[in-house]
Tab-separated table of C-alpha atoms and ligand atoms in Angstrom:
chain	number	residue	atom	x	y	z
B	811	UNK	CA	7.429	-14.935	10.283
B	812	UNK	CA	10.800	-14.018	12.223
B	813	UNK	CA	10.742	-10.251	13.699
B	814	UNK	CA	8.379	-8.223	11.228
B	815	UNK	CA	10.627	-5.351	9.984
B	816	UNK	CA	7.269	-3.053	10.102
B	817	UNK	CA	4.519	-3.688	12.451
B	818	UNK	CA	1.746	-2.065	13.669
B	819	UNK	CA	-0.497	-1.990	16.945
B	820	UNK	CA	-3.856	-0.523	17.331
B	821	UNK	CA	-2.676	2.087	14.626
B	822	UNK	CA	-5.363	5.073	14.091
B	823	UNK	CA	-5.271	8.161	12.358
B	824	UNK	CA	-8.321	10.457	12.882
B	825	UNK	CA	-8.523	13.509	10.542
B	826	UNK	CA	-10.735	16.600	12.203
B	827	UNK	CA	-13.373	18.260	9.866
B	828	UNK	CA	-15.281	21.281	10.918
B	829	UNK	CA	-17.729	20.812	13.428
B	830	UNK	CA	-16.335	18.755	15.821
B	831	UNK	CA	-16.768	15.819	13.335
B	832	UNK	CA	-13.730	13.522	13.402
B	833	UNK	CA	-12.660	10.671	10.059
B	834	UNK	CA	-11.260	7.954	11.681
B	835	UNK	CA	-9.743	6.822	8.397
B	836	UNK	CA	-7.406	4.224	10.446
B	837	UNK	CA	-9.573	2.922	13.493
B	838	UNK	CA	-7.331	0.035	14.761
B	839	UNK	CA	-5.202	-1.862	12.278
B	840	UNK	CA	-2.525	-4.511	13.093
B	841	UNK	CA	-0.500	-5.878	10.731
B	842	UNK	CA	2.845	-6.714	10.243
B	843	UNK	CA	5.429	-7.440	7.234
B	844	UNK	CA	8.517	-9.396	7.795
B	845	UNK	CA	11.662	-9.072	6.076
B	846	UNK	CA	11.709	-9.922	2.494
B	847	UNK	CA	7.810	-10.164	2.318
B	848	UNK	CA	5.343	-7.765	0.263
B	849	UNK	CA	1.745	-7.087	1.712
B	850	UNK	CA	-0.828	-5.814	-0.851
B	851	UNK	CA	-3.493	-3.526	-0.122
B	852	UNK	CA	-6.928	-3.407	-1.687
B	853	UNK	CA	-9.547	-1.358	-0.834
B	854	UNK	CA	-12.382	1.269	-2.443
B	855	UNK	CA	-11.170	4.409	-2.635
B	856	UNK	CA	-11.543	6.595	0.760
B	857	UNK	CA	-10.626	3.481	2.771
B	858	UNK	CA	-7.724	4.858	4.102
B	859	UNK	CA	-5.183	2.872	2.330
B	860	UNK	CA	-3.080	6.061	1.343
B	861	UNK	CA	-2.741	7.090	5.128
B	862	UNK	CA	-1.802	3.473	6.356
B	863	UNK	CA	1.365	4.052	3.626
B	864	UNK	CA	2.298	7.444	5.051
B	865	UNK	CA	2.345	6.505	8.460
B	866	UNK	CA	4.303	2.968	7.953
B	867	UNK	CA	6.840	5.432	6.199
B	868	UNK	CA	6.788	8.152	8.817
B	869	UNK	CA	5.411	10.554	6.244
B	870	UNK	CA	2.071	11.547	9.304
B	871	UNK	CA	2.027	10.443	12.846
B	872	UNK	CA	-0.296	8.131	14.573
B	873	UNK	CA	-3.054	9.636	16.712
B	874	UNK	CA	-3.110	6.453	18.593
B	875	UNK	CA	-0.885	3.047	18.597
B	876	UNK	CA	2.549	2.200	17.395
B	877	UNK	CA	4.321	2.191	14.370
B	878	UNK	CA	7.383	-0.364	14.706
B	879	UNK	CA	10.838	-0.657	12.693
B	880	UNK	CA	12.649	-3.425	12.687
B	881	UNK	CA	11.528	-4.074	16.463
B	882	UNK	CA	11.574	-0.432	17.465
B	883	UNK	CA	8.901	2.060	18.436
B	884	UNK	CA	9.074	5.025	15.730
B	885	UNK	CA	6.916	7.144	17.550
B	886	UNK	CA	10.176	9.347	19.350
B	887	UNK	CA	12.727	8.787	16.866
B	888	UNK	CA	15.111	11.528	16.722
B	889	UNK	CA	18.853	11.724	16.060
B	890	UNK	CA	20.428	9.023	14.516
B	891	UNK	CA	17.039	6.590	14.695
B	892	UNK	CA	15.302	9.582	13.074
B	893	UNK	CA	18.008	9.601	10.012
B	894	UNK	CA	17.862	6.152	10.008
B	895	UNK	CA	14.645	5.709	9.631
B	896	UNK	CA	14.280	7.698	6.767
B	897	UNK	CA	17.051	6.022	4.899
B	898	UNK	CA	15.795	2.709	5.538
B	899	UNK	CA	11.485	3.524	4.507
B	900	UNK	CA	10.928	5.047	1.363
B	901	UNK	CA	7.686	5.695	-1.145
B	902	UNK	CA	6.745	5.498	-4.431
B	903	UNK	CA	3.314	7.326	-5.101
B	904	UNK	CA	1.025	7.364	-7.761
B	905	UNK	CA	1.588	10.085	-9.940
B	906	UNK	CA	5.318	10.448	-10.977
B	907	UNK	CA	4.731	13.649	-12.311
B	908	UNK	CA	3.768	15.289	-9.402
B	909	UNK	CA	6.261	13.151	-7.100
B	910	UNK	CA	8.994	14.993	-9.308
B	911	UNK	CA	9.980	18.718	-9.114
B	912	UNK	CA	9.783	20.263	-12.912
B	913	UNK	CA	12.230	22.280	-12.431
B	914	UNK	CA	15.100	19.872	-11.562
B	915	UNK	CA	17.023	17.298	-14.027
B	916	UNK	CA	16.243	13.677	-12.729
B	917	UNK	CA	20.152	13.895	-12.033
B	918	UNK	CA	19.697	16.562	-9.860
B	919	UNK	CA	16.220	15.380	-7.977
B	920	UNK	CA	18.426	11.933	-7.263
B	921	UNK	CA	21.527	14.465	-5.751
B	922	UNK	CA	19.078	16.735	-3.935
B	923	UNK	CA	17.396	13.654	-2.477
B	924	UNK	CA	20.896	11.849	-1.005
B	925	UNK	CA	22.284	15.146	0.455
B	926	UNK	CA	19.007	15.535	2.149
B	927	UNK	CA	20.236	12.346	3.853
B	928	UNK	CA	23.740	13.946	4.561
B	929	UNK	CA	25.414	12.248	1.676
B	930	UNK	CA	28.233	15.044	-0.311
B	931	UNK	CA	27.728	16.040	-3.562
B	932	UNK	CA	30.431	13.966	-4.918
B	933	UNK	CA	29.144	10.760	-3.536
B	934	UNK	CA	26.025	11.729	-4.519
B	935	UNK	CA	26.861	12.493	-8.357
B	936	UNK	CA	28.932	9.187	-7.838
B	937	UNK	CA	26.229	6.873	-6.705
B	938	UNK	CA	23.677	8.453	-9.666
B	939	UNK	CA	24.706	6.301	-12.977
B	940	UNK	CA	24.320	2.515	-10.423
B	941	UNK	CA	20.830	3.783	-9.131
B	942	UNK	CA	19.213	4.636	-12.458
B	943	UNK	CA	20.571	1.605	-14.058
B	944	UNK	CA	18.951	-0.346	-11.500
B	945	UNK	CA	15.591	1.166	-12.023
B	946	UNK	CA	16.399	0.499	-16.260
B	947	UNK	CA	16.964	4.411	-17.277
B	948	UNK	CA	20.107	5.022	-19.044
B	949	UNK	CA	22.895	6.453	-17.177
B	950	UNK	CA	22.375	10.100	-19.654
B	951	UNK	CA	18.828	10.529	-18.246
B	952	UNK	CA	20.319	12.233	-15.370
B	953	UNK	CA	20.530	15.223	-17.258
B	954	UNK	CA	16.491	15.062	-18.921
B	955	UNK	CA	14.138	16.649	-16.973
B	956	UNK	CA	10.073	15.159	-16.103
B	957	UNK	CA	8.685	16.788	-19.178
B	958	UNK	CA	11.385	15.569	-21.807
B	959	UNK	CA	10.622	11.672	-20.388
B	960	UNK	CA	7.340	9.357	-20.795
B	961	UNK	CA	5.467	8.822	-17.849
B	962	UNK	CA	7.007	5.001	-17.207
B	963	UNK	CA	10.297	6.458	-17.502
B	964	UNK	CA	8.864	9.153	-14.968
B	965	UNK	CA	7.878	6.478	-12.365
B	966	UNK	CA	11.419	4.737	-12.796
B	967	UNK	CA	12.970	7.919	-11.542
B	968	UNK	CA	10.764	8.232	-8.793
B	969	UNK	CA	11.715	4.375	-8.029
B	970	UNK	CA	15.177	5.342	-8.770
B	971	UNK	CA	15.085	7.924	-6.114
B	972	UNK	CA	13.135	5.951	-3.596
B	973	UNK	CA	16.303	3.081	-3.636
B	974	UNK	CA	19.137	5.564	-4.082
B	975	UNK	CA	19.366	5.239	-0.151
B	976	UNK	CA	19.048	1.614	-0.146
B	977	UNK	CA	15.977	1.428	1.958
B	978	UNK	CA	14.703	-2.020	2.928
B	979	UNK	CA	11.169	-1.089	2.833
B	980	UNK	CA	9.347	0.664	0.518
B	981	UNK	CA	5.356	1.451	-0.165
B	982	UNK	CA	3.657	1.681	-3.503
B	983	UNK	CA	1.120	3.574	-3.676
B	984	UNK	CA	-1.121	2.681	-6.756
B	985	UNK	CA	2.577	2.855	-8.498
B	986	UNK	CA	0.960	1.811	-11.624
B	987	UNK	CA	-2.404	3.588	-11.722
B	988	UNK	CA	-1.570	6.879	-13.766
B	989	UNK	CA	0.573	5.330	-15.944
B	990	UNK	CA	-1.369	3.806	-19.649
B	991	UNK	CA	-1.790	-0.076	-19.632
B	992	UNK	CA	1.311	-1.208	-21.994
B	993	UNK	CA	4.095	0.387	-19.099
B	994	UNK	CA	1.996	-0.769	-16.033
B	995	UNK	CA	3.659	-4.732	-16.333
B	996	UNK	CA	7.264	-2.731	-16.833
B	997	UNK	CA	7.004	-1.207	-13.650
B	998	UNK	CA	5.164	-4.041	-11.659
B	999	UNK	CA	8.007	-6.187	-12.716
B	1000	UNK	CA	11.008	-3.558	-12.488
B	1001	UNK	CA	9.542	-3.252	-8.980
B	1002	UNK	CA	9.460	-7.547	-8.466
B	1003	UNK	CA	12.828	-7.878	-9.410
B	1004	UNK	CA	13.495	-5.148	-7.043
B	1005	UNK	CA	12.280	-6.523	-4.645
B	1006	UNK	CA	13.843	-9.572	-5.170
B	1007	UNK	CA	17.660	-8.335	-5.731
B	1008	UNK	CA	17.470	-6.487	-2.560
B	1009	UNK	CA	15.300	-8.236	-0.639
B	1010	UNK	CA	12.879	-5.286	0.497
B	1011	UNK	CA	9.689	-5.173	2.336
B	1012	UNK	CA	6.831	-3.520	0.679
B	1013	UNK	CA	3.716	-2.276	1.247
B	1014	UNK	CA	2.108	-2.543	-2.024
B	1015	UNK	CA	-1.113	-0.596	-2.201
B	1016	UNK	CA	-4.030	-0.766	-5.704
B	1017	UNK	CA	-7.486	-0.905	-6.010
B	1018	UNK	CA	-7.061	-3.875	-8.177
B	1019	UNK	CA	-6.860	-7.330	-6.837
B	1020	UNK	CA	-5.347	-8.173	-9.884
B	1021	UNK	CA	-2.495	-5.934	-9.739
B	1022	UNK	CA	-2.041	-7.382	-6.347
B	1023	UNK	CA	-1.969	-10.949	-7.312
B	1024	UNK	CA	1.194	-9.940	-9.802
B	1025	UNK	CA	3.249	-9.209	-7.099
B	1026	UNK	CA	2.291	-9.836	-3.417
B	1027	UNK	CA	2.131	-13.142	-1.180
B	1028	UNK	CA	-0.034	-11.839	1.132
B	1029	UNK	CA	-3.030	-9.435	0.296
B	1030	UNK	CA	-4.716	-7.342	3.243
B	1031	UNK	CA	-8.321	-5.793	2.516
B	1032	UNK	CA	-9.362	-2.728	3.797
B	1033	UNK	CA	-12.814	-1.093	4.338
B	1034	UNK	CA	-13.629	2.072	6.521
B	1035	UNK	CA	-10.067	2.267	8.175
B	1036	UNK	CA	-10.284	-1.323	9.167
B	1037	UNK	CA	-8.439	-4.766	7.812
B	1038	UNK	CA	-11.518	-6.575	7.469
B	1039	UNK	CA	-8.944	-9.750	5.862
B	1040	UNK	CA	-5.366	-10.689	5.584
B	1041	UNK	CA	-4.226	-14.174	4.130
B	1042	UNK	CA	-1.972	-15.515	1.795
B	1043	UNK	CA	-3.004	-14.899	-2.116
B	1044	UNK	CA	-4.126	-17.836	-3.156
B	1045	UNK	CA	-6.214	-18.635	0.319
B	1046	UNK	CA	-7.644	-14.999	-0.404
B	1047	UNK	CA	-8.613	-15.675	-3.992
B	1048	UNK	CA	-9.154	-18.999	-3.634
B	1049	UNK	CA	-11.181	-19.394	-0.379
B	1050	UNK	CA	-11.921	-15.648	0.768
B	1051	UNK	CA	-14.183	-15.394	3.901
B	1052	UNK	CA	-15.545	-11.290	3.872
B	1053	UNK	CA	-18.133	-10.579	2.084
B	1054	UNK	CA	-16.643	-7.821	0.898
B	1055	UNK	CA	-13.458	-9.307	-0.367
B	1056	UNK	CA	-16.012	-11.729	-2.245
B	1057	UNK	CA	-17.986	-9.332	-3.656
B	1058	UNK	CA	-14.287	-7.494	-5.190
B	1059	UNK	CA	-12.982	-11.130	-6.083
B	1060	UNK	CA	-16.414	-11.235	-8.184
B	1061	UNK	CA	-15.837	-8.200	-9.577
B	1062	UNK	CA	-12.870	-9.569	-11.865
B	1063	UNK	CA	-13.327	-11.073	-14.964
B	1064	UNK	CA	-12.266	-14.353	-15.073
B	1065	UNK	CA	-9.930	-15.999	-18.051
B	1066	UNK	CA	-12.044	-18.360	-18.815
B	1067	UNK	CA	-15.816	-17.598	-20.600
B	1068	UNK	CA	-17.277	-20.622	-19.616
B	1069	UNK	CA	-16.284	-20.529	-15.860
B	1070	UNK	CA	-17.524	-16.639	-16.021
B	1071	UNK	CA	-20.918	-17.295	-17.470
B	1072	UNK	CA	-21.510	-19.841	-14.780
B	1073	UNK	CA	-20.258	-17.690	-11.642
B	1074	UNK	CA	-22.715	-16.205	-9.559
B	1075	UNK	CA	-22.029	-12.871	-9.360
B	1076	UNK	CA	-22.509	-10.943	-6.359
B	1077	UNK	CA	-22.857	-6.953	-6.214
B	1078	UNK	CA	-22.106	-4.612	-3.343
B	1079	UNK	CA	-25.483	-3.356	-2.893
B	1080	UNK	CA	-25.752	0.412	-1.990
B	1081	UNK	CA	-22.812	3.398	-1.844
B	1082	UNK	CA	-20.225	3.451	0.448
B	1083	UNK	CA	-20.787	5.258	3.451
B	1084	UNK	CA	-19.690	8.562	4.789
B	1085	UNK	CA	-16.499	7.796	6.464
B	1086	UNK	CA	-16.829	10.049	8.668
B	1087	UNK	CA	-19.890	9.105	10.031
B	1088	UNK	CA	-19.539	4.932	9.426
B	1089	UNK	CA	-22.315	2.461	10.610
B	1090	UNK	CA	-21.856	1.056	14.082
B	1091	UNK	CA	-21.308	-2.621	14.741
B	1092	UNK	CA	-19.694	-4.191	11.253
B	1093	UNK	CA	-19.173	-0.770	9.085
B	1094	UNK	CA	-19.947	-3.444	6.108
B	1095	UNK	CA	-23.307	-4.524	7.488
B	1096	UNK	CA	-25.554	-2.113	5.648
B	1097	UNK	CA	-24.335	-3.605	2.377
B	1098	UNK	CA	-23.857	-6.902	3.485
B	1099	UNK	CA	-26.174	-9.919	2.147
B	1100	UNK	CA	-25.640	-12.138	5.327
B	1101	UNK	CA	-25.675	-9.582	7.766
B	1102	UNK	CA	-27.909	-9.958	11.414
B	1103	UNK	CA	-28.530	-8.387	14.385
B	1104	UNK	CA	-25.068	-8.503	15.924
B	1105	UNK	CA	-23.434	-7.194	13.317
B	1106	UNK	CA	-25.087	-4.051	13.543
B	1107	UNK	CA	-24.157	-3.801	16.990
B	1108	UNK	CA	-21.208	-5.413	17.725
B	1109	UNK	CA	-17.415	-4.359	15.694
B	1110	UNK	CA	-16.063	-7.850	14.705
B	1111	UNK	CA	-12.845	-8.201	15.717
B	1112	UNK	CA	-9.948	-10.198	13.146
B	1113	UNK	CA	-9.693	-13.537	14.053
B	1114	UNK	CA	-7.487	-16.376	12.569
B	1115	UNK	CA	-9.509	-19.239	11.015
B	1116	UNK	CA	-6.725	-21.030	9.000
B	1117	UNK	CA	-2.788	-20.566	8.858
B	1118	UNK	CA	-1.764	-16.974	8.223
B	1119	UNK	CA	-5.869	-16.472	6.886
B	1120	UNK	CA	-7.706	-13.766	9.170
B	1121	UNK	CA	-10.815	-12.045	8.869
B	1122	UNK	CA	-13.128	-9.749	11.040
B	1123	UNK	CA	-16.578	-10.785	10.741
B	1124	UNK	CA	-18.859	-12.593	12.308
B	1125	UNK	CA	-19.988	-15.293	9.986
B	1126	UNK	CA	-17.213	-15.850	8.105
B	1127	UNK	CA	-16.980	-19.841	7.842
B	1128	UNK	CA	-19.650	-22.050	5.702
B	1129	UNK	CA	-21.929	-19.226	5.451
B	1130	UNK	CA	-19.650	-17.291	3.364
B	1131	UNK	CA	-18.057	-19.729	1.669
B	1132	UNK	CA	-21.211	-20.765	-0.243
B	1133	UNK	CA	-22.219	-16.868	-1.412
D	1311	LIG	N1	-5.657	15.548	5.182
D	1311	LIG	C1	-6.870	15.031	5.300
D	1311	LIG	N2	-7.863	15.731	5.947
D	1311	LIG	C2	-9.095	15.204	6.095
D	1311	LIG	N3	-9.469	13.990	5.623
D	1311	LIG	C3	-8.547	13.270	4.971
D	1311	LIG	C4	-7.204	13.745	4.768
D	1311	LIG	N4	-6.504	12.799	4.080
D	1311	LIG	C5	-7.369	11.770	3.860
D	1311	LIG	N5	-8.587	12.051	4.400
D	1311	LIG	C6	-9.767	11.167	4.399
D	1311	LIG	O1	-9.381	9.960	4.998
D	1311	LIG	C7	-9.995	8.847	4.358
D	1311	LIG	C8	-8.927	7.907	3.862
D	1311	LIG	O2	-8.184	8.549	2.842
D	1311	LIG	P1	-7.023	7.813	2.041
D	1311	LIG	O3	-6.441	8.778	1.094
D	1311	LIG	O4	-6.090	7.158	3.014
D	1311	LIG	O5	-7.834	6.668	1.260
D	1311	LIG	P2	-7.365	5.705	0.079
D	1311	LIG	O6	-7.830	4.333	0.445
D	1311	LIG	O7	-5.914	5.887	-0.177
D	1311	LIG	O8	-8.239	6.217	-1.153
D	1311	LIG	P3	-7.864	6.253	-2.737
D	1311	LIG	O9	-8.089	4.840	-3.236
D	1311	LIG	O10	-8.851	7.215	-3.296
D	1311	LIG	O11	-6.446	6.704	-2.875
D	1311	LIG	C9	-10.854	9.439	3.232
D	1311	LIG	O12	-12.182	9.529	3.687
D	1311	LIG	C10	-10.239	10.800	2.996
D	1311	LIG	O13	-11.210	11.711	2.526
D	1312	LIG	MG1	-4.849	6.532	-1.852
């Protein structure tokens, strides 16, 4: 990878809940994506996936560690970097209903959006019919509002907003997940060929590895705050090393009935943990079928064990490979 347009060092975000307690639902994550590339997220629900997105796009702050753009340190922006900035990162999120204000035509949410950005009104109305065409809405949709629209065509406003400033990064958040099955491949390819055409960055976040596999080249897997693996898609579904990513991987059907039958199948044993109060050592070790001694006690760090493959745990090698 050249310079990563987003990168991240040591990145946590605690949350404080009564009592003193504190969520550390980022506790030191590096990662970076470089220009062009899309990194997919997986991770249970609660893992903090949601809050790595709104901090890459500037959305919440870091309590600790750096945020970078394009080779610059977010963390003071202000003027012109600020503005900047939120041109150039954008965010689709889950639920295009809610992302949209009820009240407003799509025509006018695009408008409201680019003079936000200091855009006038007349460049704004101008620009309107090129960015809905290139998220596939007709250029008369501009005057519908949410409720007169299906929930696809929802989400390709919201996309249609989120390039009207011709960002090169965007995250999607679960972009897919509240919309019914027969729109989902619409949008995951509306937002491929998006990606493509303009050559953005993405963050691209599900809870399905399949979802993932559509669309990103390099998949990053999250548990308790923490990338416990990053590698390239087929290395991860080919030849994952975490236990936990295994135990996901298992959890998807495969095509074939035969080759299903005969997989073992392994099952995350127990619930997820409190975040807020996570195990020490390995936060995976309590559920994990090869976990010892040190990984109760000691935090495994990621460490690269083939080209662009990393993983944070202690036995990842042979002894994984074979569960
Ligand atoms: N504003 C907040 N105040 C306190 N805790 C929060 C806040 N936002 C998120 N959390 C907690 O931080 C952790 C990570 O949340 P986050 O929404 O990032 O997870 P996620 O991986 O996106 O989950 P999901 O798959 O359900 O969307 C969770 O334990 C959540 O309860
Ligand atoms: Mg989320």
């Amino acid at each position: 990878m050249t310079v990563p347009l987003v990168e991240t060092q040591a990145l946590a975000r605690h949350y404080r809940l009564g009592s003193g307690r504190i969520l550390r639902a980022l506790d030191g994550v590096d990662i970076a994506i470089g220009k062009g590339e899309t990194l997919g997220l997986v991770g249970e629900s609660g893992s903090g996936k949601s809050t790595l997105g709104r901090t890459l796009v500037g959305l919440q702050r870091p309590s600790e560690g750096i945020v970078r753009f394009d080779g610059r340190d977010t963390a003071d922006a202000a003027g012109s970097h600020l503005r900047e900035l939120r041109r150039r990162r954008q965010m689709v999120f889950q639920d295009p209903s809610g992302a949209l204000n009820p009240r407003m035509t799509i025509g006018t949410t695009l408008q409201e959006h680019l003079l936000v950005q200091g855009w006038s009104r007349a460049a704004a109305r101008a620009r309107q019919p090129d960015v809905l065409a290139q998220a596939g809405l007709p250029g008369e949709f501009a005057e519908r509002y949410p409720h007169e629209i299906s929930g696809g065509q929802r989400q390709r406003a919201v996309i249609a907003r989120a390039i009207a400033t011709d960002p090169d990064f965007l995250v999607a958040d679960e972009p897919v997940s509240a919309l019914d099955v027969s729109t989902r491949a619409q949008i995951i390819n509306l937002l491929r060929h998006l990606q493509r055409a303009r050559g953005l960055s993405m963050l691209f976040i599900s809870h399905d590895l399949s979802i993932v596999a559509h669309i990103c080249r390099t998949v990053a897997v999250m548990y308790l705050g923490r990338i416990v693996e990053i590698a390239p898609r087929t290395a991860l579904f080919e030849t994952a090393l975490h236990p936990y990513t295994r135990t996901l991987l298992s959890a998807i059907p495969l095509p074939d009935p035969a080759r299903e039958r005969a997989r073992p199948h392994v099952s995350l044993r127990g619930e997820t943990p409190d975040p807020s109060a996570p195990p020490g050592g390995c936060h995976f070790h309590p559920r994990c079928p090869i976990a010892t001694t040190e990984c109760t006690e000691t935090s495994p760090l990621l460490r690269t064990l083939a080209a662009g493959h990393q993983v944070a745990c202690h036995h990842a090698g042979p002894a994984t490979a074979a569960l």
